[in-house]
mmCIF file of C-alpha atoms in Angstrom:
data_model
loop_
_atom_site.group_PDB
_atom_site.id
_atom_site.type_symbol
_atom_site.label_atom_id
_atom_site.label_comp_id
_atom_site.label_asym_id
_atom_site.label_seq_id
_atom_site.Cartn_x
_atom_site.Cartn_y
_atom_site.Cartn_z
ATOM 1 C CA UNK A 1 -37.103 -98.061 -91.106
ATOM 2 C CA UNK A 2 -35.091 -98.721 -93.981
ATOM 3 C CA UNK A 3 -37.728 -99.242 -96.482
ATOM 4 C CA UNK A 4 -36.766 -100.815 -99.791
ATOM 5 C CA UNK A 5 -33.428 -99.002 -99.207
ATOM 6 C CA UNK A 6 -30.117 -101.223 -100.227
ATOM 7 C CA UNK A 7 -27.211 -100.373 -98.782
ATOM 8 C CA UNK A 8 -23.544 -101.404 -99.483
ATOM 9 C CA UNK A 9 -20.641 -101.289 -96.646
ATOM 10 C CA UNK A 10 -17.650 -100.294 -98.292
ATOM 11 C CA UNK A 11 -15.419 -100.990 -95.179
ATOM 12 C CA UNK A 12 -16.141 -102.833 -91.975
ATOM 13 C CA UNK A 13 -13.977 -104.937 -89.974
ATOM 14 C CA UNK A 14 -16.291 -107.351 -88.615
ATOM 15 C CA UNK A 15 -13.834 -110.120 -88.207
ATOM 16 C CA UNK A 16 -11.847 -107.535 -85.335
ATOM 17 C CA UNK A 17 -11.863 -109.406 -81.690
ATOM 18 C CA UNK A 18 -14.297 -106.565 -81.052
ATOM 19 C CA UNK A 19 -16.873 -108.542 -82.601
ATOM 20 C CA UNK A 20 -16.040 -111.887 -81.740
ATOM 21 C CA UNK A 21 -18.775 -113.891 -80.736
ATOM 22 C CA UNK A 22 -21.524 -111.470 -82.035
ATOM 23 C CA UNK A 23 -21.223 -111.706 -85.573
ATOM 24 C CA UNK A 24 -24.320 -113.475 -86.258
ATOM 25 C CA UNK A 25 -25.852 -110.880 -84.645
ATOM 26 C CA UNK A 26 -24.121 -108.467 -86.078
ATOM 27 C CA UNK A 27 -24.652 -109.543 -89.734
ATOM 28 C CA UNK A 28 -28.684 -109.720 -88.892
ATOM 29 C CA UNK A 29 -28.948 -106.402 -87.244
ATOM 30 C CA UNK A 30 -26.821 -105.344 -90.866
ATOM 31 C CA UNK A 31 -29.081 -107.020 -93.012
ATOM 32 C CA UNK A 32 -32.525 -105.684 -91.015
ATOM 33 C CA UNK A 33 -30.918 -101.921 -91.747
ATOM 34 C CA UNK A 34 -31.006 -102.729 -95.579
ATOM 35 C CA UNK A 35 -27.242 -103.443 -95.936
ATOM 36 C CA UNK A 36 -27.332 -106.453 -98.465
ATOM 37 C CA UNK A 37 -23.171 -106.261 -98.683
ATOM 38 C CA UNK A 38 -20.336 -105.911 -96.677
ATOM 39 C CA UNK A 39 -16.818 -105.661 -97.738
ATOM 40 C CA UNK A 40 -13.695 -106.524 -95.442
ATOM 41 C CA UNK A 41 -10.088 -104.845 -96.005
ATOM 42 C CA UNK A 42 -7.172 -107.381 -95.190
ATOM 43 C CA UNK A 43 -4.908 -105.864 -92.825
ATOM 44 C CA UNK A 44 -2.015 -108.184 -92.649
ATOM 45 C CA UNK A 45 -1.403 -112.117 -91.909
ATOM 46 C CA UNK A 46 -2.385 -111.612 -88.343
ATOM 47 C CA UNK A 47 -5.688 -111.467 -89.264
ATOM 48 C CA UNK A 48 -6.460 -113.056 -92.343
ATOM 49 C CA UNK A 49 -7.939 -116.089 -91.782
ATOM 50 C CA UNK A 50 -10.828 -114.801 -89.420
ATOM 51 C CA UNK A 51 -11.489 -112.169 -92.216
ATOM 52 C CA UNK A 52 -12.099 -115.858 -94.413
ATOM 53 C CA UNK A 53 -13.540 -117.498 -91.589
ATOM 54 C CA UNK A 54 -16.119 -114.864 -91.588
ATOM 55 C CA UNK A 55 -16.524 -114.320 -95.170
ATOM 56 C CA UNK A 56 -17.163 -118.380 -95.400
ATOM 57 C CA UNK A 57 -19.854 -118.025 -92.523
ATOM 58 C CA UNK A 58 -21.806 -115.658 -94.661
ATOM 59 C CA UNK A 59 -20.978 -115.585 -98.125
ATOM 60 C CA UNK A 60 -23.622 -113.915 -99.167
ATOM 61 C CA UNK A 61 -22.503 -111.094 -96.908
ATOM 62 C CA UNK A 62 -19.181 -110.528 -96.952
ATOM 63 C CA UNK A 63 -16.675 -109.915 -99.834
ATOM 64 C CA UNK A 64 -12.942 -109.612 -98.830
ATOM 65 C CA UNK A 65 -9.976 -107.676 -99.980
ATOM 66 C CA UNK A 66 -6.166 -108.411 -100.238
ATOM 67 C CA UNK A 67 -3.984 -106.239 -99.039
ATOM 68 C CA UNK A 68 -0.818 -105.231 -96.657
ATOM 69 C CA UNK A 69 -1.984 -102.001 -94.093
ATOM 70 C CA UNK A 70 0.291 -99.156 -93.939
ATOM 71 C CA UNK A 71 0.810 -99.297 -90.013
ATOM 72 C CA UNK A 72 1.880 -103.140 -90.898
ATOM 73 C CA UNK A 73 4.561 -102.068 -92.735
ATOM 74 C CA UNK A 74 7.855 -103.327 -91.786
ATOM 75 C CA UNK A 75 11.461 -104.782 -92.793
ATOM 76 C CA UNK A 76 9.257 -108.000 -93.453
ATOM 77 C CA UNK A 77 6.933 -106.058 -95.837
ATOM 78 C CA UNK A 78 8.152 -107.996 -98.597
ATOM 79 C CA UNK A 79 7.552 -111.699 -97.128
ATOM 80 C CA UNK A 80 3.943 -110.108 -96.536
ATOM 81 C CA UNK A 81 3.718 -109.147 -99.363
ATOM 82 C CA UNK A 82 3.785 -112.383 -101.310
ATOM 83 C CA UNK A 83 0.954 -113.570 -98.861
ATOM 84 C CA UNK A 84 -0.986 -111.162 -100.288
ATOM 85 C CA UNK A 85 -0.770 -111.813 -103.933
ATOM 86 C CA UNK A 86 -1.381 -115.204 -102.844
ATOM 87 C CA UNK A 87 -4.546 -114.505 -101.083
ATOM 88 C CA UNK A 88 -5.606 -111.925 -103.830
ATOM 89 C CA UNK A 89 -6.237 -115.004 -106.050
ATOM 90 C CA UNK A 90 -8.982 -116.442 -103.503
ATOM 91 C CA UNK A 91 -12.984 -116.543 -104.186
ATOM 92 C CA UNK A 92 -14.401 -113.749 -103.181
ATOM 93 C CA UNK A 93 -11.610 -111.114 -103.496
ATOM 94 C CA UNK A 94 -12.781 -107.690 -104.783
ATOM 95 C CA UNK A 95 -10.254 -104.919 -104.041
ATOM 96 C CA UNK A 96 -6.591 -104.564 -103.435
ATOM 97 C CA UNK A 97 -7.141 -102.859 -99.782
ATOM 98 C CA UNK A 98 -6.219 -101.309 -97.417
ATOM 99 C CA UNK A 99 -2.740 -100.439 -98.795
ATOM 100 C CA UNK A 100 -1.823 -96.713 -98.384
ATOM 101 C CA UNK A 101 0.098 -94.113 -96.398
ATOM 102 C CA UNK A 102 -0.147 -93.393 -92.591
ATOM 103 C CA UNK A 103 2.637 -90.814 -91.474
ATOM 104 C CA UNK A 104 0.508 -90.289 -88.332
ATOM 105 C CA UNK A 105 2.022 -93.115 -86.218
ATOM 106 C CA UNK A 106 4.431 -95.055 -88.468
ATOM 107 C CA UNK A 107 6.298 -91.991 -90.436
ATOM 108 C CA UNK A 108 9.383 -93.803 -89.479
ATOM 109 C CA UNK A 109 8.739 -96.115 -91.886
ATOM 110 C CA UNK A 110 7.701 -94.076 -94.707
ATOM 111 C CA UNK A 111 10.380 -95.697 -97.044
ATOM 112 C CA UNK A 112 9.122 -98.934 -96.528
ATOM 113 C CA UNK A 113 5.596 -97.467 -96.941
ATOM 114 C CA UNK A 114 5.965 -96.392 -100.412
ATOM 115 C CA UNK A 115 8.069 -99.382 -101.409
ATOM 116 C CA UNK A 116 4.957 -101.522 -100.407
ATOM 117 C CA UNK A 117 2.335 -99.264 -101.726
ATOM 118 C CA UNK A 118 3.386 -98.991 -105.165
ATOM 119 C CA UNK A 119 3.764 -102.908 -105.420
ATOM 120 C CA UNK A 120 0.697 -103.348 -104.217
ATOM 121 C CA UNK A 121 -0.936 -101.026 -106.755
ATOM 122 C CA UNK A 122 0.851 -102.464 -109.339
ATOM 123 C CA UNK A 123 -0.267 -106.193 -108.245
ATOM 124 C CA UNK A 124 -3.514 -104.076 -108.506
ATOM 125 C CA UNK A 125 -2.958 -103.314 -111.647
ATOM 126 C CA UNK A 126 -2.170 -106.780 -112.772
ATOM 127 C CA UNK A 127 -5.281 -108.698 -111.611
ATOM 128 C CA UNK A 128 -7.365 -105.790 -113.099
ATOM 129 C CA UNK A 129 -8.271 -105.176 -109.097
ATOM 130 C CA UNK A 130 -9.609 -101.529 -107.718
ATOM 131 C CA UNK A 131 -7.411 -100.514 -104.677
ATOM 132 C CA UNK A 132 -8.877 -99.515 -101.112
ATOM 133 C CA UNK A 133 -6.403 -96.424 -99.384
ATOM 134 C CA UNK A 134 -5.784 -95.536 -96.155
ATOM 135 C CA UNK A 135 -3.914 -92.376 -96.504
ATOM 136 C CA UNK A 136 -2.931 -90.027 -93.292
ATOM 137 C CA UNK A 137 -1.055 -86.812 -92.970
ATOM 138 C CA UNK A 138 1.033 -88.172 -96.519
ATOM 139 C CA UNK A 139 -1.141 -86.651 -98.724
ATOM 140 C CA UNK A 140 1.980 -85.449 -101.308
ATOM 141 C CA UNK A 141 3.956 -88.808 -100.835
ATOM 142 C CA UNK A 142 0.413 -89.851 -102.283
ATOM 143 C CA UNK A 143 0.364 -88.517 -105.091
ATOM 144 C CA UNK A 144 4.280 -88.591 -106.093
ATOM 145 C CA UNK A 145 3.909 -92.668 -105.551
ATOM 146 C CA UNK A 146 0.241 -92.387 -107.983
ATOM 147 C CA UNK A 147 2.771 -90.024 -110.069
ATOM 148 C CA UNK A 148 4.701 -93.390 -110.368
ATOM 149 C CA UNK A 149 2.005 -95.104 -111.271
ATOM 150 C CA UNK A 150 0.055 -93.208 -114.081
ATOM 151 C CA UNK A 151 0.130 -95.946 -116.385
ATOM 152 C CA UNK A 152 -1.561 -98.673 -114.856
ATOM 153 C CA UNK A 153 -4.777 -97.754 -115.187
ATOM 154 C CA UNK A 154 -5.903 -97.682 -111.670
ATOM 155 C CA UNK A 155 -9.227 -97.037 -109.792
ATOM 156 C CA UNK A 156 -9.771 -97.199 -106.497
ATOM 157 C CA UNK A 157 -11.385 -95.290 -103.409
ATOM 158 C CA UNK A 158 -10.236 -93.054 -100.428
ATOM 159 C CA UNK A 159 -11.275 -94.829 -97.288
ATOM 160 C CA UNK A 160 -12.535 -93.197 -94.569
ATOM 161 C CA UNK A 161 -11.799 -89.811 -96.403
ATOM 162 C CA UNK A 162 -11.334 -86.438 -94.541
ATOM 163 C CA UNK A 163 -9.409 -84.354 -97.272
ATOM 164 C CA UNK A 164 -10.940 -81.063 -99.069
ATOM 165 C CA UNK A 165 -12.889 -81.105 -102.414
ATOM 166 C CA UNK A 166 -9.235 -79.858 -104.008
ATOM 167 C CA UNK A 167 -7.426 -83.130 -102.624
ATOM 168 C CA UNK A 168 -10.550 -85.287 -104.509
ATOM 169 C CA UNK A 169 -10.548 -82.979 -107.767
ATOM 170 C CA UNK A 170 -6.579 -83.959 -107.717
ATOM 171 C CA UNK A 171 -7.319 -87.316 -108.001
ATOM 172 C CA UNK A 172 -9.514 -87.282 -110.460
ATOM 173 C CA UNK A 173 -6.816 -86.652 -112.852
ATOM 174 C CA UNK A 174 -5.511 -90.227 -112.121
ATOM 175 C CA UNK A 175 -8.888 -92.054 -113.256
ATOM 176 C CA UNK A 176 -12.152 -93.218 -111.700
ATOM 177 C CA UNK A 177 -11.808 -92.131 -107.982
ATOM 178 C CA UNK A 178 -14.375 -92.216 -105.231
ATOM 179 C CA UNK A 179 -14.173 -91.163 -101.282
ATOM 180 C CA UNK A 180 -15.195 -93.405 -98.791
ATOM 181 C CA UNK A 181 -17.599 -91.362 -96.013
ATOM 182 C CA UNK A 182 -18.301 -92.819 -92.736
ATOM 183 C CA UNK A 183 -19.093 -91.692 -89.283
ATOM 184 C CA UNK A 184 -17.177 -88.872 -89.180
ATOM 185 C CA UNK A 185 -19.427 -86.910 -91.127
ATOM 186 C CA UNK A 186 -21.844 -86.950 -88.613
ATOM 187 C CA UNK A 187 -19.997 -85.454 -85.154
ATOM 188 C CA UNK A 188 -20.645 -81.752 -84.874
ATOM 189 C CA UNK A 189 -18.512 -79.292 -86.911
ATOM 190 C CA UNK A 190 -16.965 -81.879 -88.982
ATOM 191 C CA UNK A 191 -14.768 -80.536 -91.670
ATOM 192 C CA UNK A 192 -15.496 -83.242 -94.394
ATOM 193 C CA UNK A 193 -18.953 -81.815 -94.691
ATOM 194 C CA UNK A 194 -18.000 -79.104 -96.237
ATOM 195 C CA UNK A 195 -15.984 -81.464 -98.712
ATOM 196 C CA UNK A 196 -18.787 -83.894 -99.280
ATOM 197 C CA UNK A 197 -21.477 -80.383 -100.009
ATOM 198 C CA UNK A 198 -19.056 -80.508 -102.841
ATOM 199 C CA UNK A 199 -18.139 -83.625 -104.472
ATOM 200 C CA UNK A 200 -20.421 -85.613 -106.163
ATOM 201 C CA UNK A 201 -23.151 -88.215 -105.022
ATOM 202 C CA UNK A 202 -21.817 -90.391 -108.034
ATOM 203 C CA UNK A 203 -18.246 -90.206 -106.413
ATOM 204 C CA UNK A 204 -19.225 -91.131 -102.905
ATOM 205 C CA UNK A 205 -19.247 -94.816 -101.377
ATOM 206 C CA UNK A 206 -20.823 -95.218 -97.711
ATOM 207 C CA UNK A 207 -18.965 -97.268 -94.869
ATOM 208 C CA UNK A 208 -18.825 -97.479 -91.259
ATOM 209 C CA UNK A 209 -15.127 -98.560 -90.810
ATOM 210 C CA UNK A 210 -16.668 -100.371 -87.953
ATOM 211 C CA UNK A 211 -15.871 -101.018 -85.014
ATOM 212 C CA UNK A 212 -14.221 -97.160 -85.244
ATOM 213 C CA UNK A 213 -15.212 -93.690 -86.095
ATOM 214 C CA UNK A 214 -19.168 -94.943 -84.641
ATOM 215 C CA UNK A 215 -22.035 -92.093 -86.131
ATOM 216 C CA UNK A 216 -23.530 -89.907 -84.000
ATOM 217 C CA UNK A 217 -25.708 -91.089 -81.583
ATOM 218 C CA UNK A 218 -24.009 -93.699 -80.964
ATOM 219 C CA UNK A 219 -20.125 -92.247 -80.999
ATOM 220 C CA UNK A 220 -18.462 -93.436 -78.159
ATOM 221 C CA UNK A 221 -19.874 -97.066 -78.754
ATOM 222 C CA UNK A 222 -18.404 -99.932 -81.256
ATOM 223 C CA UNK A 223 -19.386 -99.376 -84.644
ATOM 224 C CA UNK A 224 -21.113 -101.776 -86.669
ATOM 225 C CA UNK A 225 -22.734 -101.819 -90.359
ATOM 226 C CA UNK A 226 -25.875 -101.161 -89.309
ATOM 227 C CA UNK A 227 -25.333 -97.930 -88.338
ATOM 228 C CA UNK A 228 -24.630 -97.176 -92.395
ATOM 229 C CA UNK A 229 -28.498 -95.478 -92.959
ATOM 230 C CA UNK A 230 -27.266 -93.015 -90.201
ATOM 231 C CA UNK A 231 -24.674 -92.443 -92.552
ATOM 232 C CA UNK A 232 -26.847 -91.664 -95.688
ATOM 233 C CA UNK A 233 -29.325 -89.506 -93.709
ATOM 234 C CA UNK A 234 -26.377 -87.011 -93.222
ATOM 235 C CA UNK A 235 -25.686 -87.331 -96.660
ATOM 236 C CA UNK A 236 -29.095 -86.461 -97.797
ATOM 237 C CA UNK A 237 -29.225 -83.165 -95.315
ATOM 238 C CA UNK A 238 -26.150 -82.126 -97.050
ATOM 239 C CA UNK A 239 -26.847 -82.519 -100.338
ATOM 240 C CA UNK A 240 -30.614 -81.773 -99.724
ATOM 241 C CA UNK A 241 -31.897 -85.060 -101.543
ATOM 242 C CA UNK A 242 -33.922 -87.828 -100.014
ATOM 243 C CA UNK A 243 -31.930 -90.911 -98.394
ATOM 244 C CA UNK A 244 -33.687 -92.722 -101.638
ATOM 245 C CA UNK A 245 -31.186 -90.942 -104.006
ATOM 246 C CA UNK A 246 -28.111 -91.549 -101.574
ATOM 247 C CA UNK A 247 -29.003 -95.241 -101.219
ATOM 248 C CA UNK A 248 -29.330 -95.982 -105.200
ATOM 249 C CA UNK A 249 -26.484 -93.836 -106.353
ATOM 250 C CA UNK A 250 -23.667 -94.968 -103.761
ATOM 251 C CA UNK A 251 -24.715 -98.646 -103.966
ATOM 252 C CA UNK A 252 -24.340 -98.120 -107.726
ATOM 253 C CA UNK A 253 -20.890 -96.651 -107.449
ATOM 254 C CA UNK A 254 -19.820 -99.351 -105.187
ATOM 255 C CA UNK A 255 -21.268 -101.785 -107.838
ATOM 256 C CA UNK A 256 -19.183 -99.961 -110.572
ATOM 257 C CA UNK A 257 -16.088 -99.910 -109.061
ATOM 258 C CA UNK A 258 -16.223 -103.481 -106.977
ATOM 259 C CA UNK A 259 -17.651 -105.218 -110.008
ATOM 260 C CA UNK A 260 -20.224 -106.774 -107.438
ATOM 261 C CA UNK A 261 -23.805 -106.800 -107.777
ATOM 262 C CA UNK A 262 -25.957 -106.558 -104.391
#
């Protein structure tokens, strides 16, 4: 039980075939866990409109997010790119995301990675719009594009973060930063714990990146945002506070930096 616990999803991808079908479901089994909010990153143009399909199914759900994803990144990146800023004008729009780096599988297009991430933070920029990441294994390509950037004023969080407490104190020198902690944090032995013992509750957003990187018990299984209270309860052992604290703070700091209001 949940209590009077309100919970916000930073990052689920509801609209993903996964979930086809099931998403009233879905959404009720979110909503009976205490999670008054979920917010969808945009991918590319491939899946766009059932992000808006959903998000008009449920608009008191769902908020959306504009955005070109790293491992979409190609010689077309530019033509997507106006697709985006088109899109980022639409209702319900609340973050520039998922834009980033991902070296992991796509480091042959690394170029063409940072070309579209720094235009993306500067259309950021323009519509006064926090910025989702998705960063992997190009942490100092990172920072040299944010280097780039220093005076736009951004703000944004690290999705699905798994760096150390240095990589988040580095960020912090380029504004209001917060890490995104999912799943992850509960499988045995993970490494971000040690991170998250460190950083602070008021710097911390909760999401389930659903349907991947499911919480333990459930790992193995799709993900969805109802799992997020699994989330928080990990949260709380860590930082020995009640899941109380964890829900009222990180809704709060996904308030702040969304400028939504659950």
């Amino acid at each position: 039980m949940t209590g009077n616990r309100k919970f916000i999803d930073t990052h689920s991808h509801i609209y993903d075939r996964a979930f086809s079908g099931e998403e009233e479901e879905i959404v009720r089994r979110a909503v009976g866990a205490g999670v008054g909010l979920i917010l969808q990153p945009d991918v590319d143009s491939s899946e766009r409109q059932a992000m808006v399909n959903l998000y008009k199914r449920f608009p008191d759900v769902f908020r959306n997010m504009a955005g070109l994803y790293p491992g979409s990144v190609g010689d077309d990146w530019e033509k997507e790119l106006e697709a985006v800023e088109e899109f980022a004008h639409s209702e319900g729009i609340v973050a520039i995301g998922e834009i980033g780096l991902d070296y992991h599988y796509s480091a042959g297009t690394a170029e063409l990675q940072k070309a579209a991430f720094k235009a993306q933070l500067e259309l950021a920029a323009g519509l006064g719009l926090p910025v989702n990441i998705h960063l992997r294994e190009a942490t100092e390509d990172f920072f040299k594009v944010l280097d780039e950037c220093r005076g736009l004023g951004l703000r944004g969080s690290l999705h699905a973060f798994s760096g150390s407490v240095e990589t988040f104190r580095r960020v912090q020198k380029y504004g209001e930063w917060y890490v995104g902690i999912g799943g992850v944090l509960t499988f045995k032995n993970a490494g971000v714990a040690e991170a998250v013992r460190h950083i602070p509750l008021e710097n911390i957003l909760l999401e389930t990146d659903s349907p991947y990187l499911t919480p333990v018990p459930f790992r193995g299984k799709r993900n969805e945002s109802s799992y997020i209270p699994l989330i928080a309860a990990r949260i709380a052992e860590i930082k020995q506070t009640g899941q109380d604290e964890v829900a009222a703070v990180t809704t709060e700091n996904a308030e702040r930096l969304f400028n939504i209001k659950l």
